[in-house]
Coordinates of N, CA and C in Angstrom, one line a residue:
X1 N -30.4 -31.5 3.5 CA -30.3 -30.4 4.4 C -31.7 -29.7 4.3
X2 N -32.3 -29.5 5.5 CA -33.6 -28.9 5.6 C -33.5 -27.6 6.3
X3 N -34.0 -26.5 5.7 CA -34.0 -25.2 6.3 C -35.4 -24.6 6.4
X4 N -35.9 -24.4 7.6 CA -37.3 -24.0 7.6 C -37.5 -22.5 8.1
X5 N -36.7 -22.1 9.0 CA -36.8 -20.7 9.5 C -35.8 -19.7 9.0
X6 N -35.0 -20.2 8.0 CA -34.1 -19.3 7.4 C -32.7 -19.5 7.9
X7 N -31.7 -19.3 7.0 CA -30.3 -19.5 7.4 C -29.5 -18.6 6.5
X8 N -28.3 -18.2 7.0 CA -27.4 -17.4 6.3 C -26.1 -18.2 6.1
X9 N -25.6 -18.3 4.9 CA -24.3 -18.9 4.6 C -23.3 -17.8 4.1
X10 N -22.2 -17.7 4.8 CA -21.2 -16.8 4.4 C -19.9 -17.5 4.1
X11 N -19.3 -17.2 2.9 CA -18.1 -17.9 2.5 C -18.4 -18.9 1.4
X12 N -17.5 -19.8 1.2 CA -17.7 -20.9 0.2 C -18.6 -21.9 0.7
X13 N -19.7 -22.2 0.0 CA -20.7 -23.2 0.4 C -20.9 -24.2 -0.7
X14 N -20.8 -25.5 -0.4 CA -21.1 -26.5 -1.4 C -22.1 -27.4 -0.8
X15 N -23.2 -27.6 -1.6 CA -24.3 -28.5 -1.2 C -24.4 -29.6 -2.2
X16 N -24.2 -30.9 -1.7 CA -24.1 -32.0 -2.7 C -25.3 -33.0 -2.6
X17 N -26.2 -32.7 -1.6 CA -27.4 -33.6 -1.5 C -28.6 -32.7 -1.7
X18 N -29.8 -33.2 -1.5 CA -31.0 -32.5 -1.7 C -31.1 -31.3 -0.7
X19 N -31.5 -30.2 -1.2 CA -31.7 -29.0 -0.3 C -33.1 -28.5 -0.4
X20 N -33.8 -28.4 0.8 CA -35.1 -27.8 0.9 C -35.0 -26.6 1.8
X21 N -35.3 -25.4 1.3 CA -35.1 -24.2 2.1 C -36.3 -23.4 2.0
X22 N -36.7 -22.8 3.2 CA -37.8 -21.9 3.3 C -37.3 -20.5 3.1
X23 N -36.2 -20.1 3.5 CA -35.6 -18.8 3.4 C -34.1 -18.9 3.5
X24 N -33.4 -18.7 2.4 CA -31.9 -18.9 2.3 C -31.2 -17.6 1.8
X25 N -30.2 -17.2 2.6 CA -29.4 -16.0 2.1 C -28.0 -16.5 2.0
X26 N -27.4 -16.3 0.9 CA -26.0 -16.7 0.6 C -25.1 -15.6 0.2
X27 N -24.0 -15.4 0.9 CA -23.0 -14.4 0.5 C -21.7 -15.2 0.2
X28 N -21.1 -15.0 -0.9 CA -19.9 -15.7 -1.3 C -20.2 -16.7 -2.4
X29 N -19.2 -17.6 -2.6 CA -19.3 -18.6 -3.7 C -20.2 -19.8 -3.2
X30 N -21.2 -20.2 -4.0 CA -22.1 -21.2 -3.7 C -22.2 -22.2 -4.8
X31 N -22.2 -23.5 -4.5 CA -22.3 -24.6 -5.5 C -23.4 -25.5 -5.0
X32 N -24.4 -25.7 -5.9 CA -25.5 -26.6 -5.6 C -25.5 -27.8 -6.6
X33 N -25.3 -29.0 -6.1 CA -25.2 -30.2 -6.9 C -26.4 -31.1 -6.4
X34 N -27.4 -31.3 -7.3 CA -28.5 -32.1 -6.9 C -29.8 -31.2 -6.9
X35 N -30.8 -31.6 -6.2 CA -32.1 -30.9 -6.2 C -32.1 -29.9 -5.1
X36 N -32.5 -28.6 -5.5 CA -32.6 -27.6 -4.5 C -34.0 -27.0 -4.6
X37 N -34.7 -26.9 -3.5 CA -36.0 -26.3 -3.5 C -36.0 -25.1 -2.5
X38 N -36.5 -23.9 -3.0 CA -36.5 -22.7 -2.2 C -37.9 -22.2 -2.1
X39 N -38.6 -22.3 -1.0 CA -40.0 -22.0 -0.8 C -40.2 -20.5 -0.9
X40 N -39.5 -19.6 -0.2 CA -39.7 -18.2 -0.1 C -38.6 -17.4 -0.8
X41 N -37.8 -18.0 -1.6 CA -36.8 -17.3 -2.3 C -35.4 -17.6 -1.9
X42 N -34.5 -17.2 -2.7 CA -33.1 -17.3 -2.4 C -32.4 -16.0 -2.7
X43 N -31.6 -15.5 -1.8 CA -31.0 -14.2 -1.9 C -29.5 -14.5 -2.0
X44 N -28.9 -14.2 -3.2 CA -27.5 -14.5 -3.4 C -26.7 -13.2 -3.7
X45 N -25.6 -13.0 -2.9 CA -24.7 -12.0 -3.3 C -23.3 -12.6 -3.5
X46 N -22.8 -12.7 -4.7 CA -21.6 -13.4 -5.0 C -21.9 -14.4 -6.2
X47 N -21.0 -15.3 -6.4 CA -21.1 -16.2 -7.5 C -21.8 -17.5 -7.0
X48 N -22.9 -18.0 -7.8 CA -23.5 -19.2 -7.5 C -23.4 -20.1 -8.8
X49 N -23.1 -21.4 -8.6 CA -22.9 -22.3 -9.6 C -24.0 -23.4 -9.4
X50 N -24.8 -23.6 -10.5 CA -25.8 -24.7 -10.5 C -25.3 -25.7 -11.6
X51 N -25.0 -27.0 -11.2 CA -24.5 -27.9 -12.2 C -25.6 -28.7 -12.9
X52 N -26.9 -28.5 -12.5 CA -28.0 -29.1 -13.2 C -29.0 -28.0 -13.6
X53 N -30.1 -28.5 -14.2 CA -31.2 -27.5 -14.7 C -31.7 -26.7 -13.5
X54 N -32.2 -25.5 -13.8 CA -32.9 -24.7 -12.9 C -34.3 -24.5 -13.5
X55 N -35.3 -24.8 -12.7 CA -36.7 -24.7 -13.1 C -37.3 -23.6 -12.3
X56 N -37.5 -22.5 -12.9 CA -38.1 -21.3 -12.2 C -39.6 -21.2 -12.6
X57 N -40.5 -21.3 -11.7 CA -41.9 -21.2 -12.0 C -42.5 -19.9 -11.6
X58 N -41.7 -18.9 -11.5 CA -42.2 -17.5 -11.2 C -41.2 -16.6 -11.9
X59 N -41.2 -15.3 -11.5 CA -40.3 -14.3 -12.2 C -38.9 -14.5 -11.7
X60 N -38.0 -14.1 -12.6 CA -36.6 -14.0 -12.3 C -36.2 -12.5 -12.6
X61 N -35.7 -11.8 -11.6 CA -35.3 -10.4 -11.7 C -33.8 -10.3 -11.6
X62 N -33.2 -9.9 -12.7 CA -31.7 -9.8 -12.7 C -31.3 -8.4 -12.9
X63 N -30.6 -7.8 -12.0 CA -30.0 -6.5 -12.1 C -28.6 -6.6 -12.5
X64 N -28.2 -6.0 -13.6 CA -26.8 -6.1 -14.0 C -26.7 -7.0 -15.2
X65 N -25.4 -7.4 -15.5 CA -25.1 -8.2 -16.7 C -25.5 -9.7 -16.6
X66 N -26.1 -10.2 -17.6 CA -26.5 -11.7 -17.6 C -25.9 -12.3 -18.9
X67 N -25.2 -13.3 -18.8 CA -24.6 -14.0 -19.9 C -25.1 -15.4 -20.0
X68 N -25.8 -15.7 -21.1 CA -26.4 -17.0 -21.3 C -25.8 -17.6 -22.6
X69 N -25.4 -18.9 -22.5 CA -24.9 -19.6 -23.7 C -26.1 -19.9 -24.7
X70 N -27.2 -20.4 -24.2 CA -28.4 -20.6 -25.1 C -29.6 -20.1 -24.3
X71 N -30.5 -19.5 -25.1 CA -31.7 -19.0 -24.5 C -32.9 -19.5 -25.3
X72 N -33.8 -20.2 -24.7 CA -35.0 -20.7 -25.3 C -36.2 -20.1 -24.6
X73 N -37.0 -19.3 -25.3 CA -38.1 -18.6 -24.7 C -39.4 -19.1 -25.2
X74 N -40.3 -19.4 -24.4 CA -41.7 -19.8 -24.8 C -42.6 -18.8 -24.2
X75 N -43.3 -18.0 -25.0 CA -44.2 -17.0 -24.5 C -43.7 -15.6 -25.0
X76 N -44.3 -14.6 -24.4 CA -44.0 -13.2 -24.8 C -42.6 -12.8 -24.2
X77 N -41.8 -12.1 -25.1 CA -40.6 -11.6 -24.6 C -40.6 -10.1 -24.9
X78 N -40.2 -9.3 -23.9 CA -40.1 -7.8 -24.1 C -38.7 -7.4 -23.9
X79 N -38.2 -6.6 -24.8 CA -36.8 -6.0 -24.7 C -37.1 -4.5 -24.6
X80 N -36.7 -3.9 -23.5 CA -37.0 -2.5 -23.2 C -35.8 -1.6 -23.3
X81 N -34.7 -2.1 -24.0 CA -33.6 -1.2 -24.2 C -32.9 -1.6 -25.5
X82 N -31.7 -1.2 -25.8 CA -31.1 -1.6 -27.0 C -30.8 -3.1 -27.1
X83 N -30.9 -3.7 -28.3 CA -30.7 -5.1 -28.5 C -29.7 -5.3 -29.6
X84 N -28.7 -6.1 -29.4 CA -27.7 -6.4 -30.5 C -27.8 -7.9 -30.9
X85 N -27.6 -8.1 -32.2 CA -27.5 -9.5 -32.7 C -26.2 -9.6 -33.4
X86 N -25.4 -10.6 -33.0 CA -24.0 -10.7 -33.5 C -24.0 -11.8 -34.6
X87 N -23.2 -11.6 -35.6 CA -22.9 -12.6 -36.6 C -21.7 -13.4 -36.2
X88 N -21.0 -13.9 -37.2 CA -19.9 -14.8 -37.0 C -18.7 -14.1 -36.4
X89 N -18.6 -12.8 -36.7 CA -17.4 -12.0 -36.3 C -17.7 -10.8 -35.4
X90 N -18.9 -10.2 -35.6 CA -19.1 -9.0 -34.9 C -20.6 -8.7 -34.9
X91 N -21.0 -7.5 -34.3 CA -22.4 -7.1 -34.3 C -22.9 -6.9 -35.8
X92 N -24.1 -7.5 -36.1 CA -24.6 -7.5 -37.4 C -25.9 -6.7 -37.5
X93 N -26.7 -6.7 -36.4 CA -28.0 -6.1 -36.4 C -28.2 -5.4 -35.0
X94 N -28.8 -4.2 -35.0 CA -28.9 -3.5 -33.8 C -30.3 -2.8 -33.7
X95 N -31.0 -3.0 -32.6 CA -32.2 -2.2 -32.4 C -31.8 -1.1 -31.4
X96 N -32.1 0.1 -31.8 CA -31.8 1.3 -30.9 C -33.1 1.8 -30.4
X97 N -33.2 1.7 -29.1 CA -34.5 2.2 -28.5 C -34.8 3.7 -28.6
X98 N -33.7 4.5 -28.5 CA -33.9 5.9 -28.5 C -34.5 6.5 -29.8
X99 N -34.3 5.8 -30.9 CA -34.9 6.3 -32.2 C -35.7 5.2 -32.9
X100 N -36.1 4.2 -32.1 CA -37.0 3.1 -32.6 C -36.5 2.6 -34.0
X101 N -35.2 2.3 -34.1 CA -34.7 1.9 -35.4 C -34.0 0.5 -35.3
X102 N -34.2 -0.3 -36.3 CA -33.6 -1.6 -36.5 C -32.6 -1.4 -37.6
X103 N -31.3 -1.5 -37.3 CA -30.2 -1.3 -38.2 C -29.5 -2.5 -38.6
X104 N -29.4 -2.8 -39.9 CA -28.6 -3.9 -40.4 C -27.3 -3.3 -40.9
X105 N -26.2 -3.6 -40.2 CA -24.9 -3.1 -40.5 C -24.4 -3.6 -41.9
X106 N -23.4 -3.0 -42.4 CA -22.8 -3.3 -43.7 C -22.6 -4.9 -43.8
X107 N -23.1 -5.4 -45.0 CA -23.0 -6.8 -45.3 C -23.9 -7.7 -44.5
X108 N -24.8 -7.2 -43.7 CA -25.8 -8.0 -43.0 C -27.0 -8.0 -43.9
X109 N -27.5 -9.2 -44.1 CA -28.5 -9.4 -45.2 C -29.9 -9.7 -44.5
X110 N -30.9 -9.0 -44.9 CA -32.3 -9.3 -44.6 C -32.8 -10.2 -45.6
X111 N -33.2 -11.4 -45.2 CA -33.7 -12.4 -46.1 C -35.2 -12.6 -45.8
X112 N -36.0 -12.6 -46.9 CA -37.4 -12.8 -46.8 C -37.9 -14.0 -47.6
X113 N -38.8 -14.7 -47.0 CA -39.3 -15.9 -47.7 C -38.7 -17.2 -47.0
X114 N -39.4 -18.3 -47.2 CA -38.9 -19.6 -46.6 C -37.5 -19.9 -47.0
X115 N -37.2 -19.7 -48.2 CA -35.8 -20.0 -48.7 C -34.9 -18.8 -48.8
X116 N -35.4 -17.7 -48.2 CA -34.6 -16.5 -48.3 C -34.5 -15.9 -49.7
X117 N -35.5 -16.0 -50.5 CA -35.5 -15.7 -51.9 C -35.3 -14.2 -52.1
X118 N -35.8 -13.3 -51.3 CA -35.6 -11.9 -51.4 C -34.6 -11.4 -50.4
X119 N -33.5 -10.7 -50.9 CA -32.5 -10.2 -50.0 C -32.3 -8.7 -50.2
X120 N -32.2 -8.1 -49.0 CA -31.9 -6.6 -49.0 C -30.7 -6.4 -48.2
X121 N -29.7 -5.7 -48.7 CA -28.5 -5.5 -48.0 C -27.7 -4.3 -48.5
X122 N -26.7 -3.8 -47.7 CA -25.8 -2.8 -48.1 C -24.4 -3.3 -47.9
X123 N -23.5 -3.2 -48.9 CA -22.2 -3.8 -48.8 C -21.1 -2.8 -48.3
X124 N -21.5 -1.6 -47.9 CA -20.6 -0.6 -47.5 C -20.5 0.5 -48.5
X125 N -20.8 0.2 -49.8 CA -20.8 1.2 -50.8 C -22.1 1.3 -51.5
X126 N -22.7 0.2 -51.8 CA -23.9 0.1 -52.6 C -25.0 -0.6 -51.9
X127 N -26.3 -0.4 -52.3 CA -27.4 -1.0 -51.7 C -28.1 -1.9 -52.7
X128 N -28.6 -3.1 -52.3 CA -29.1 -4.1 -53.2 C -30.5 -4.6 -52.7
X129 N -31.4 -4.8 -53.7 CA -32.6 -5.5 -53.5 C -32.5 -6.7 -54.5
X130 N -32.4 -7.9 -54.0 CA -32.0 -9.0 -54.9 C -33.0 -10.2 -54.8
X131 N -33.7 -10.5 -55.9 CA -34.6 -11.6 -55.9 C -33.8 -12.8 -56.4
X132 N -33.4 -13.7 -55.5 CA -32.5 -14.8 -55.9 C -33.3 -16.1 -56.2
X133 N -34.6 -16.1 -56.0 CA -35.4 -17.3 -56.3 C -35.7 -17.4 -57.7
X134 N -36.8 -18.2 -58.0 CA -37.2 -18.4 -59.4 C -38.3 -17.5 -59.8
X135 N -38.8 -16.7 -58.9 CA -39.9 -15.7 -59.2 C -39.4 -14.4 -59.7
X136 N -40.4 -13.5 -60.0 CA -40.1 -12.2 -60.5 C -40.2 -11.2 -59.3
X137 N -39.7 -10.0 -59.6 CA -39.7 -8.9 -58.6 C -40.7 -7.8 -59.0
X138 N -41.6 -7.5 -58.1 CA -42.6 -6.5 -58.2 C -42.3 -5.4 -57.2
X139 N -42.3 -4.2 -57.6 CA -42.3 -3.0 -56.7 C -43.6 -2.3 -56.9
X140 N -44.4 -2.2 -55.9 CA -45.7 -1.6 -56.0 C -45.8 -0.4 -55.0
X141 N -46.8 0.4 -55.3 CA -47.1 1.6 -54.5 C -48.6 1.7 -54.3
X142 N -49.1 1.4 -53.1 CA -50.5 1.4 -52.9 C -51.2 0.3 -53.7
X143 N -50.6 -0.8 -53.9 CA -51.1 -2.0 -54.6 C -51.1 -1.8 -56.1
X144 N -50.5 -0.8 -56.6 CA -50.4 -0.6 -58.1 C -48.9 -0.8 -58.5
X145 N -48.8 -1.4 -59.7 CA -47.4 -1.7 -60.2 C -46.7 -0.4 -60.4
X146 N -45.4 -0.4 -60.0 CA -44.5 0.7 -60.3 C -43.3 0.1 -61.2
X147 N -42.7 -1.0 -60.7 CA -41.6 -1.6 -61.5 C -41.8 -3.1 -61.4
X148 N -41.7 -3.7 -62.6 CA -41.8 -5.2 -62.7 C -40.5 -5.7 -63.3
X149 N -39.8 -6.6 -62.6 CA -38.5 -7.1 -63.1 C -38.7 -8.6 -63.3
X150 N -38.6 -9.1 -64.5 CA -38.8 -10.5 -64.9 C -37.5 -11.2 -64.7
X151 N -37.5 -12.4 -64.1 CA -36.3 -13.2 -64.0 C -35.8 -13.5 -65.4
X152 N -34.5 -13.2 -65.7 CA -33.9 -13.5 -67.0 C -34.7 -12.9 -68.1
X153 N -35.3 -11.7 -67.9 CA -36.1 -11.1 -68.9 C -36.1 -9.6 -68.8
X154 N -37.2 -9.0 -69.2 CA -37.3 -7.5 -69.3 C -37.7 -6.9 -68.0
X155 N -37.6 -5.5 -68.1 CA -38.0 -4.6 -67.0 C -39.1 -3.8 -67.5
X156 N -40.2 -3.6 -66.7 CA -41.3 -2.7 -67.1 C -41.5 -1.6 -66.1
X157 N -41.7 -0.4 -66.5 CA -41.9 0.8 -65.7 C -43.4 1.2 -65.9
X158 N -44.1 1.5 -64.8 CA -45.5 1.9 -64.9 C -45.7 3.3 -64.3
X159 N -46.7 4.0 -64.8 CA -47.2 5.2 -64.2 C -48.7 5.0 -63.8
X160 N -48.9 5.1 -62.6 CA -50.3 4.9 -62.0 C -50.9 3.6 -62.5
X161 N -50.1 2.5 -62.5 CA -50.5 1.2 -62.9 C -50.6 1.0 -64.4
X162 N -50.2 2.0 -65.2 CA -50.3 1.9 -66.6 C -48.9 1.7 -67.2
X163 N -48.6 0.7 -68.0 CA -47.3 0.4 -68.6 C -46.9 1.5 -69.5
X164 N -45.7 2.1 -69.3 CA -45.1 3.2 -70.1 C -43.8 2.8 -70.7
X165 N -43.0 1.9 -70.2 CA -41.7 1.7 -70.7 C -41.4 0.2 -70.4
X166 N -40.8 -0.5 -71.4 CA -40.5 -1.9 -71.3 C -39.2 -2.2 -72.0
X167 N -38.3 -3.0 -71.4 CA -37.1 -3.5 -72.1 C -37.4 -4.8 -72.7
X168 N -36.6 -5.2 -73.8 CA -36.7 -6.5 -74.4 C -35.4 -6.9 -74.8
X169 N -35.3 -8.1 -75.5 CA -34.0 -8.6 -76.0 C -33.4 -7.8 -77.1
X170 N -34.2 -6.9 -77.8 CA -33.8 -6.1 -78.9 C -33.7 -4.6 -78.6
X171 N -34.2 -4.2 -77.5 CA -34.2 -2.8 -77.2 C -35.3 -2.4 -76.2
X172 N -36.0 -1.3 -76.4 CA -37.0 -0.8 -75.5 C -38.3 -0.4 -76.3
X173 N -39.4 -0.5 -75.6 CA -40.7 0.0 -76.2 C -41.2 1.0 -75.2
X174 N -41.6 2.1 -75.8 CA -42.3 3.2 -75.1 C -43.8 3.2 -75.4
X175 N -44.6 3.2 -74.4 CA -46.1 3.1 -74.6 C -46.7 4.5 -74.5
X176 N -47.6 4.8 -75.4 CA -48.3 6.1 -75.5 C -47.3 7.2 -75.9
X177 N -47.3 8.3 -75.2 CA -46.6 9.5 -75.7 C -45.2 9.6 -75.2
X178 N -44.3 10.1 -76.1 CA -42.9 10.4 -75.7 C -42.7 11.9 -75.9
X179 N -42.3 12.5 -74.8 CA -42.0 14.0 -74.8 C -40.5 14.1 -74.6
X180 N -39.8 14.9 -75.4 CA -38.4 15.1 -75.3 C -38.1 16.6 -75.6
X181 N -37.1 17.1 -74.9 CA -36.8 18.5 -75.2 C -35.8 18.5 -76.4
X182 N -34.9 17.5 -76.5 CA -34.0 17.4 -77.6 C -34.0 16.0 -78.1
X183 N -33.9 15.8 -79.4 CA -33.9 14.4 -79.9 C -32.8 14.3 -80.9
X184 N -31.8 13.4 -80.6 CA -30.7 13.2 -81.5 C -30.8 11.7 -82.0
X185 N -30.9 11.5 -83.3 CA -31.1 10.2 -83.8 C -29.9 9.8 -84.7
X186 N -29.2 8.7 -84.4 CA -28.1 8.3 -85.2 C -28.5 7.0 -85.9
X187 N -28.6 7.0 -87.2 CA -29.0 5.8 -88.0 C -30.3 6.0 -88.6
X188 N -30.9 4.9 -89.1 CA -32.2 5.0 -89.8 C -33.4 5.2 -88.8
X189 N -34.2 6.2 -89.2 CA -35.4 6.5 -88.4 C -36.6 6.6 -89.3
X190 N -37.7 6.1 -88.8 CA -39.0 6.1 -89.5 C -40.0 6.8 -88.6
X191 N -40.6 7.8 -89.1 CA -41.7 8.6 -88.4 C -43.0 8.4 -89.2
X192 N -44.0 8.0 -88.5 CA -45.3 7.8 -89.2 C -46.3 8.7 -88.6
X193 N -47.1 9.4 -89.4 CA -48.1 10.3 -88.9 C -47.6 11.6 -88.4
X194 N -46.5 12.1 -89.0 CA -45.9 13.4 -88.5 C -46.5 14.5 -89.3

């Protein structure tokens, strides 16, 4: 079917062979089976079914709801409103445009690293930072150590990048000065240089 000067189809339309159209307006249900070429655009009001690939070499402007089973995007993508990401049962992550926030809902996990070694999540009651790989966990502020957690080992606390407190298999070690308003000691105590 060749259409050069434009044509209007109203009602149910089925095209089973090659379609070359210069200007086509369709109202109603349309089905295109085979190759369809539209030189100056296609204007559709109603349902259109394409049983083969659609190759669009220019912009697609969709007003209203669009439902896609799979979406593969090459190039820059801009989302200018709220965006939802759904997990296996419900919405898991949501970007809210009005307050520029990305929200991970309860039990949605942010995984960082090629193997997802670092996990951040909230289970509805408690919040977790979990290093599940073989490495250690460092929490820094301005590039300086604040907390160092060794895998299957001790925890170290720092003040301005200086070690002040460390746990070990037998207890804790306090570095430099210890100030306390009350001190209660149960058991043997040794004080040197008092």
